[in-house]
mmCIF file of C-alpha atoms in Angstrom:
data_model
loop_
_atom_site.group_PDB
_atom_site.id
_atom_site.type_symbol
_atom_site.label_atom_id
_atom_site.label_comp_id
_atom_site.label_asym_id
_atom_site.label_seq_id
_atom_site.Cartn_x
_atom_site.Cartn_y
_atom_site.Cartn_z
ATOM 1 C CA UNK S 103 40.721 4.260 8.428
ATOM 2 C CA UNK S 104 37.382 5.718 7.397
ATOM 3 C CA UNK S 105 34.460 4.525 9.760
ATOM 4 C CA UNK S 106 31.946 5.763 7.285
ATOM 5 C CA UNK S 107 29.333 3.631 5.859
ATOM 6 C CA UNK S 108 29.566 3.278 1.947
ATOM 7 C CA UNK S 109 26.893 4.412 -0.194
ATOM 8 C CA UNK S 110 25.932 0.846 -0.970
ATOM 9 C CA UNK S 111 25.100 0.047 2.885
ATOM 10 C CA UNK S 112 23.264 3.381 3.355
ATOM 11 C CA UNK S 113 20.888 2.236 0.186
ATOM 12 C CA UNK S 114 20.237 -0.719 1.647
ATOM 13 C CA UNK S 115 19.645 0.557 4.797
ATOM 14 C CA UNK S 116 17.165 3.435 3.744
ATOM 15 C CA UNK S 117 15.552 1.149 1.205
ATOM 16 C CA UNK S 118 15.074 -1.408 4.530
ATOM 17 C CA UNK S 119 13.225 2.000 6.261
ATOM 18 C CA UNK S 120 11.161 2.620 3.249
ATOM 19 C CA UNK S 121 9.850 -0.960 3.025
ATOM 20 C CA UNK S 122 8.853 -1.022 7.111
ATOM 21 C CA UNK S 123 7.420 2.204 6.726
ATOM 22 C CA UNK S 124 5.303 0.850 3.410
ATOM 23 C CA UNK S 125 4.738 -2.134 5.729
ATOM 24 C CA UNK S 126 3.371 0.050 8.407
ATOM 25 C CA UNK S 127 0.964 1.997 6.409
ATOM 26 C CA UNK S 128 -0.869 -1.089 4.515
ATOM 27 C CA UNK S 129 -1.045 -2.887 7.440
ATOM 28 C CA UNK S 130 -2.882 0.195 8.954
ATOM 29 C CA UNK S 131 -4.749 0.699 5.603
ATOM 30 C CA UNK S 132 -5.576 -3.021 5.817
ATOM 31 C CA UNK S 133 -7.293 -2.601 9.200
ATOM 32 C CA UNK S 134 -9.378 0.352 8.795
ATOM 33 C CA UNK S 135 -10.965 -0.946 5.410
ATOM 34 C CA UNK S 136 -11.499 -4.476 6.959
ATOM 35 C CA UNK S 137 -13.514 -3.306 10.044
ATOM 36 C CA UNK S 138 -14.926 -0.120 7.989
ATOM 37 C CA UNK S 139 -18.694 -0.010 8.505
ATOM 38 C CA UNK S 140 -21.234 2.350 9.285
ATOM 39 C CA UNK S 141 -25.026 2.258 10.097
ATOM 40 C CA UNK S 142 -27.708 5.280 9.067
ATOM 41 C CA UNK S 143 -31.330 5.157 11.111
ATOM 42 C CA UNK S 144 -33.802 4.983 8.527
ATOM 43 C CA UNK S 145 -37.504 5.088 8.444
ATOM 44 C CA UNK S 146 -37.608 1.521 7.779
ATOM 45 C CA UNK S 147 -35.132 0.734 10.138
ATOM 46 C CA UNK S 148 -31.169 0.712 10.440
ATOM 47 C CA UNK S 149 -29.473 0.948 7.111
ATOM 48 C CA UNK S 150 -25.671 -0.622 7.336
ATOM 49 C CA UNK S 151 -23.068 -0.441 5.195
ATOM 50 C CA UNK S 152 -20.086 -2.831 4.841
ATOM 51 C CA UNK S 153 -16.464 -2.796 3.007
ATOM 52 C CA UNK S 154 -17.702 -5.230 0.898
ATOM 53 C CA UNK S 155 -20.842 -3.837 -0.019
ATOM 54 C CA UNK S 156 -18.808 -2.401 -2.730
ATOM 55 C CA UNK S 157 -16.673 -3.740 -5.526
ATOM 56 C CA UNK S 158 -14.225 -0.785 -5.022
ATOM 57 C CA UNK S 159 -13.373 -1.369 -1.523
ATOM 58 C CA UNK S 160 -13.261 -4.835 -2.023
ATOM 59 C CA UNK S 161 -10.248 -3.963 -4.882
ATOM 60 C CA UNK S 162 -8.910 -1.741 -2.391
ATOM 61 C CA UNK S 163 -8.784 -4.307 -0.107
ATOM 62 C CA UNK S 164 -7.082 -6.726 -2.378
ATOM 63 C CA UNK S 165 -4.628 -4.119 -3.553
ATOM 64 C CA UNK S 166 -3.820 -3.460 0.009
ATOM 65 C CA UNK S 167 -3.332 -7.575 0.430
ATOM 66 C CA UNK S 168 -1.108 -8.278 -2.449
ATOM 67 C CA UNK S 169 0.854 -5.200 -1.662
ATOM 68 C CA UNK S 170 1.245 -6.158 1.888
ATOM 69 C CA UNK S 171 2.850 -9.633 0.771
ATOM 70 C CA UNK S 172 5.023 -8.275 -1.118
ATOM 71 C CA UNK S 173 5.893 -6.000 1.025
ATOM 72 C CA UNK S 174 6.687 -8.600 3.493
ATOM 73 C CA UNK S 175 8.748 -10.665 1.515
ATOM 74 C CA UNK S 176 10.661 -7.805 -0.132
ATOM 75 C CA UNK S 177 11.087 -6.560 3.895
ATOM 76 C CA UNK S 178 12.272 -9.927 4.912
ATOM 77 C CA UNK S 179 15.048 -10.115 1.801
ATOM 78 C CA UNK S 180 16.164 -6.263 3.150
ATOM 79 C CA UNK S 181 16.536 -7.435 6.328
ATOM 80 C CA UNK S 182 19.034 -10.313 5.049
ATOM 81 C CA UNK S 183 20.704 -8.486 2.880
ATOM 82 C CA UNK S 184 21.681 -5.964 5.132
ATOM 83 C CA UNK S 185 22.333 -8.593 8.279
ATOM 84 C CA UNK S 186 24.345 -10.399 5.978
ATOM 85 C CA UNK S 187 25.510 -8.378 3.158
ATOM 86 C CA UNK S 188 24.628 -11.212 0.486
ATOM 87 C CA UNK S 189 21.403 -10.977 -1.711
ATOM 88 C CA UNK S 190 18.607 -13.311 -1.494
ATOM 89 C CA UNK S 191 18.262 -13.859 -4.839
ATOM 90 C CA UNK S 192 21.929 -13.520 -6.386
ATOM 91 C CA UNK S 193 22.512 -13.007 -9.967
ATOM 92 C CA UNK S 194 20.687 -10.188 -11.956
ATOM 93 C CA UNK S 195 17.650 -11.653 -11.768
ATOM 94 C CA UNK S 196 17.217 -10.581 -7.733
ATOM 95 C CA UNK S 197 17.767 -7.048 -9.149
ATOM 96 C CA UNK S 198 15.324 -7.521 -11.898
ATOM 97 C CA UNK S 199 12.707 -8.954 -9.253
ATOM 98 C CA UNK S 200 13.013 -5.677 -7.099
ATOM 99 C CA UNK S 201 13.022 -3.193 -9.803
ATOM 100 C CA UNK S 202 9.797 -4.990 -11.519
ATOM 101 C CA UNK S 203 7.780 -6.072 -8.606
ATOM 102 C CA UNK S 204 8.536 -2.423 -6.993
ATOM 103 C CA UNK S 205 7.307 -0.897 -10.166
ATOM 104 C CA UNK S 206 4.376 -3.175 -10.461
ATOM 105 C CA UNK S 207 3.069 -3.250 -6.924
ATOM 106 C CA UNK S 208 3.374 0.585 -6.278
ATOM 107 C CA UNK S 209 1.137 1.329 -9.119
ATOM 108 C CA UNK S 210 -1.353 -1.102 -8.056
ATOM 109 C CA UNK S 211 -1.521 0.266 -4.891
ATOM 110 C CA UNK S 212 -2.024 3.500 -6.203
ATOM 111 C CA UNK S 213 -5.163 1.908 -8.455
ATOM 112 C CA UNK S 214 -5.843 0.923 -5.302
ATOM 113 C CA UNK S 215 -5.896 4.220 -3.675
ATOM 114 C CA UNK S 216 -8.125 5.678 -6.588
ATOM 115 C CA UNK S 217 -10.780 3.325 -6.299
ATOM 116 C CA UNK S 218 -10.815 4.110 -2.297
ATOM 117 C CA UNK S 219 -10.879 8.061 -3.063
ATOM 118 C CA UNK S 220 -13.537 7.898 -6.553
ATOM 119 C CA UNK S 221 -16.170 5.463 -4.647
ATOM 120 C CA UNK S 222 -15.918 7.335 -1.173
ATOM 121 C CA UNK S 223 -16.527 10.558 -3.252
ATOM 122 C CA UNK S 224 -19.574 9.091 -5.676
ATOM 123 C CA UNK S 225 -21.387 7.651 -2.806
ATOM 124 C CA UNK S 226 -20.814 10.152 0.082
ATOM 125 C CA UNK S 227 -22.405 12.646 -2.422
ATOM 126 C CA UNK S 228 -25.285 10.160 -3.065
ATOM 127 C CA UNK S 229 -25.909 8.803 0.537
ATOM 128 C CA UNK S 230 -26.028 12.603 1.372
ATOM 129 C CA UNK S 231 -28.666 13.531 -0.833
ATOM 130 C CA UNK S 232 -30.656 10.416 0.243
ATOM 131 C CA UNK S 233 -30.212 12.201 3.901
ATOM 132 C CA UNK S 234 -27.692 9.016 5.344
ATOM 133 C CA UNK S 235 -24.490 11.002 5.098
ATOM 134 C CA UNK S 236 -22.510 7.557 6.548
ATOM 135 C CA UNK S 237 -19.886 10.038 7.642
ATOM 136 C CA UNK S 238 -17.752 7.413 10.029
ATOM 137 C CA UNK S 239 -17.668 4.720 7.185
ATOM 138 C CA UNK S 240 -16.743 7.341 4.562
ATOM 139 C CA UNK S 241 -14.205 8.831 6.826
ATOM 140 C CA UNK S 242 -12.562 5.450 7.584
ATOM 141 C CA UNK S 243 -12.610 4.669 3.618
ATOM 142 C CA UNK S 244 -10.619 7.467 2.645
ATOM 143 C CA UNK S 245 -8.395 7.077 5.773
ATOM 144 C CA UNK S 246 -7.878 3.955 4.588
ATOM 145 C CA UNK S 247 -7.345 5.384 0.963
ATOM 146 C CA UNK S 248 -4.714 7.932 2.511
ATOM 147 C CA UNK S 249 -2.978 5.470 4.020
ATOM 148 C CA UNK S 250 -2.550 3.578 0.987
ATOM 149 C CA UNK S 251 -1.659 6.408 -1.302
ATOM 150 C CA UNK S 252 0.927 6.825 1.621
ATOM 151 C CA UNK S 253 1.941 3.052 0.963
ATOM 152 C CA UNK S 254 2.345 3.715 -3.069
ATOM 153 C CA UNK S 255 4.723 6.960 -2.056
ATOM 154 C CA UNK S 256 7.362 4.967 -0.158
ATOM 155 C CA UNK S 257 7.359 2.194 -2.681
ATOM 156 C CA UNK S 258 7.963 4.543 -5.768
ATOM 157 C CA UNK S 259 10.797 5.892 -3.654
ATOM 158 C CA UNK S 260 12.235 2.154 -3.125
ATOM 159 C CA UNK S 261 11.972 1.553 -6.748
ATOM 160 C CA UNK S 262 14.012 4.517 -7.194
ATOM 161 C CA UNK S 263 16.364 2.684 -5.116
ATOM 162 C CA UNK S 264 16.200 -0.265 -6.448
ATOM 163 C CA UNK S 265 16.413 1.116 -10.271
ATOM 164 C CA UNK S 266 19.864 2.711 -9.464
ATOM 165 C CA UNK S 267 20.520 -0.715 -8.522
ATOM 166 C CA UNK S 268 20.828 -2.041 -12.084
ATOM 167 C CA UNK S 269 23.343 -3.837 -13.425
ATOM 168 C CA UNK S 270 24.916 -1.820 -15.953
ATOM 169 C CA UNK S 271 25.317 -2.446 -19.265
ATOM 170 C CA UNK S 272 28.302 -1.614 -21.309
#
């Protein structure tokens, strides 16, 4: 008797990895653009800057939030199916659900991810030649960014998973 596991269990269990370490990395992305801030002495007085200053952290943010929730579902259904060996959702349409949100999701977290990198890179250039380089809240943004691009890696790879997961048609 062969005490391998068969391909089908190994998927499952590397596309359960992928999702915790997607789950990891937005919930880290999550924090660092939340608390982000950063204050510049000015002649006038302190100048601060906030996350939500900015329409393109706030998408960021959101990205990061609807990504996370799916996430989190999509961990918790892993997690059952490979406790149990049944699907959540049974029927095509559970495989249709993982293929599409993964598709959807990862590429809004990437927009995500771009709209971290392009504002952090317009206004660090701009705060700098005003002489208020916000270097901390920059840095944190495109941590935050990295983080997320990070995020939109691992769930490309589960979609790759969960594409070869298909039904087939004859």
């Amino acid at each position: 008797m062969d005490s391998t596991p068969s391909t089908s269990t190994i998927s499952k269990s590397v596309l359960l990895v992928l999702r915790v370490l997607t789950f990891v990395f937005l919930l880290i992305s999550l924090i660092l653009i939340a608390i982000d801030k950063g204050t510049e002495d000015t002649t006038n007085g302190p100048l601060e800057a906030k996350f939500n200053d900015f329409h393109a952290y706030r998408y960021m943010l959101s990205t990061t939030v609807i990504g996370f929730a799916y996430n989190l579902v999509q961990m918790a259904f892993s997690i059952f199916t490979v406790v149990s060996g049944k699907r959540v959702i049974s029927g095509d349409g559970g495989y249709f659900f993982d293929f599409f949100g993964d598709k959807i999701i990862s590429y809004l977290i990437l927009s995500g991810s771009a709209a971290g990198f392009g504002v952090s890179d317009d206004l660090h250039s701009f705060f700098k030649a005003q002489e208020l380089p916000f270097n901390s809240f920059f840095a944190k943004a495109n941590a935050s960014a990295t983080l997320l691009l990070f995020a939109f890696l691992f769930t490309a790879i589960a979609s790759v998973f969960t594409s070869l997961a298909l039904p087939k048609k004859t």
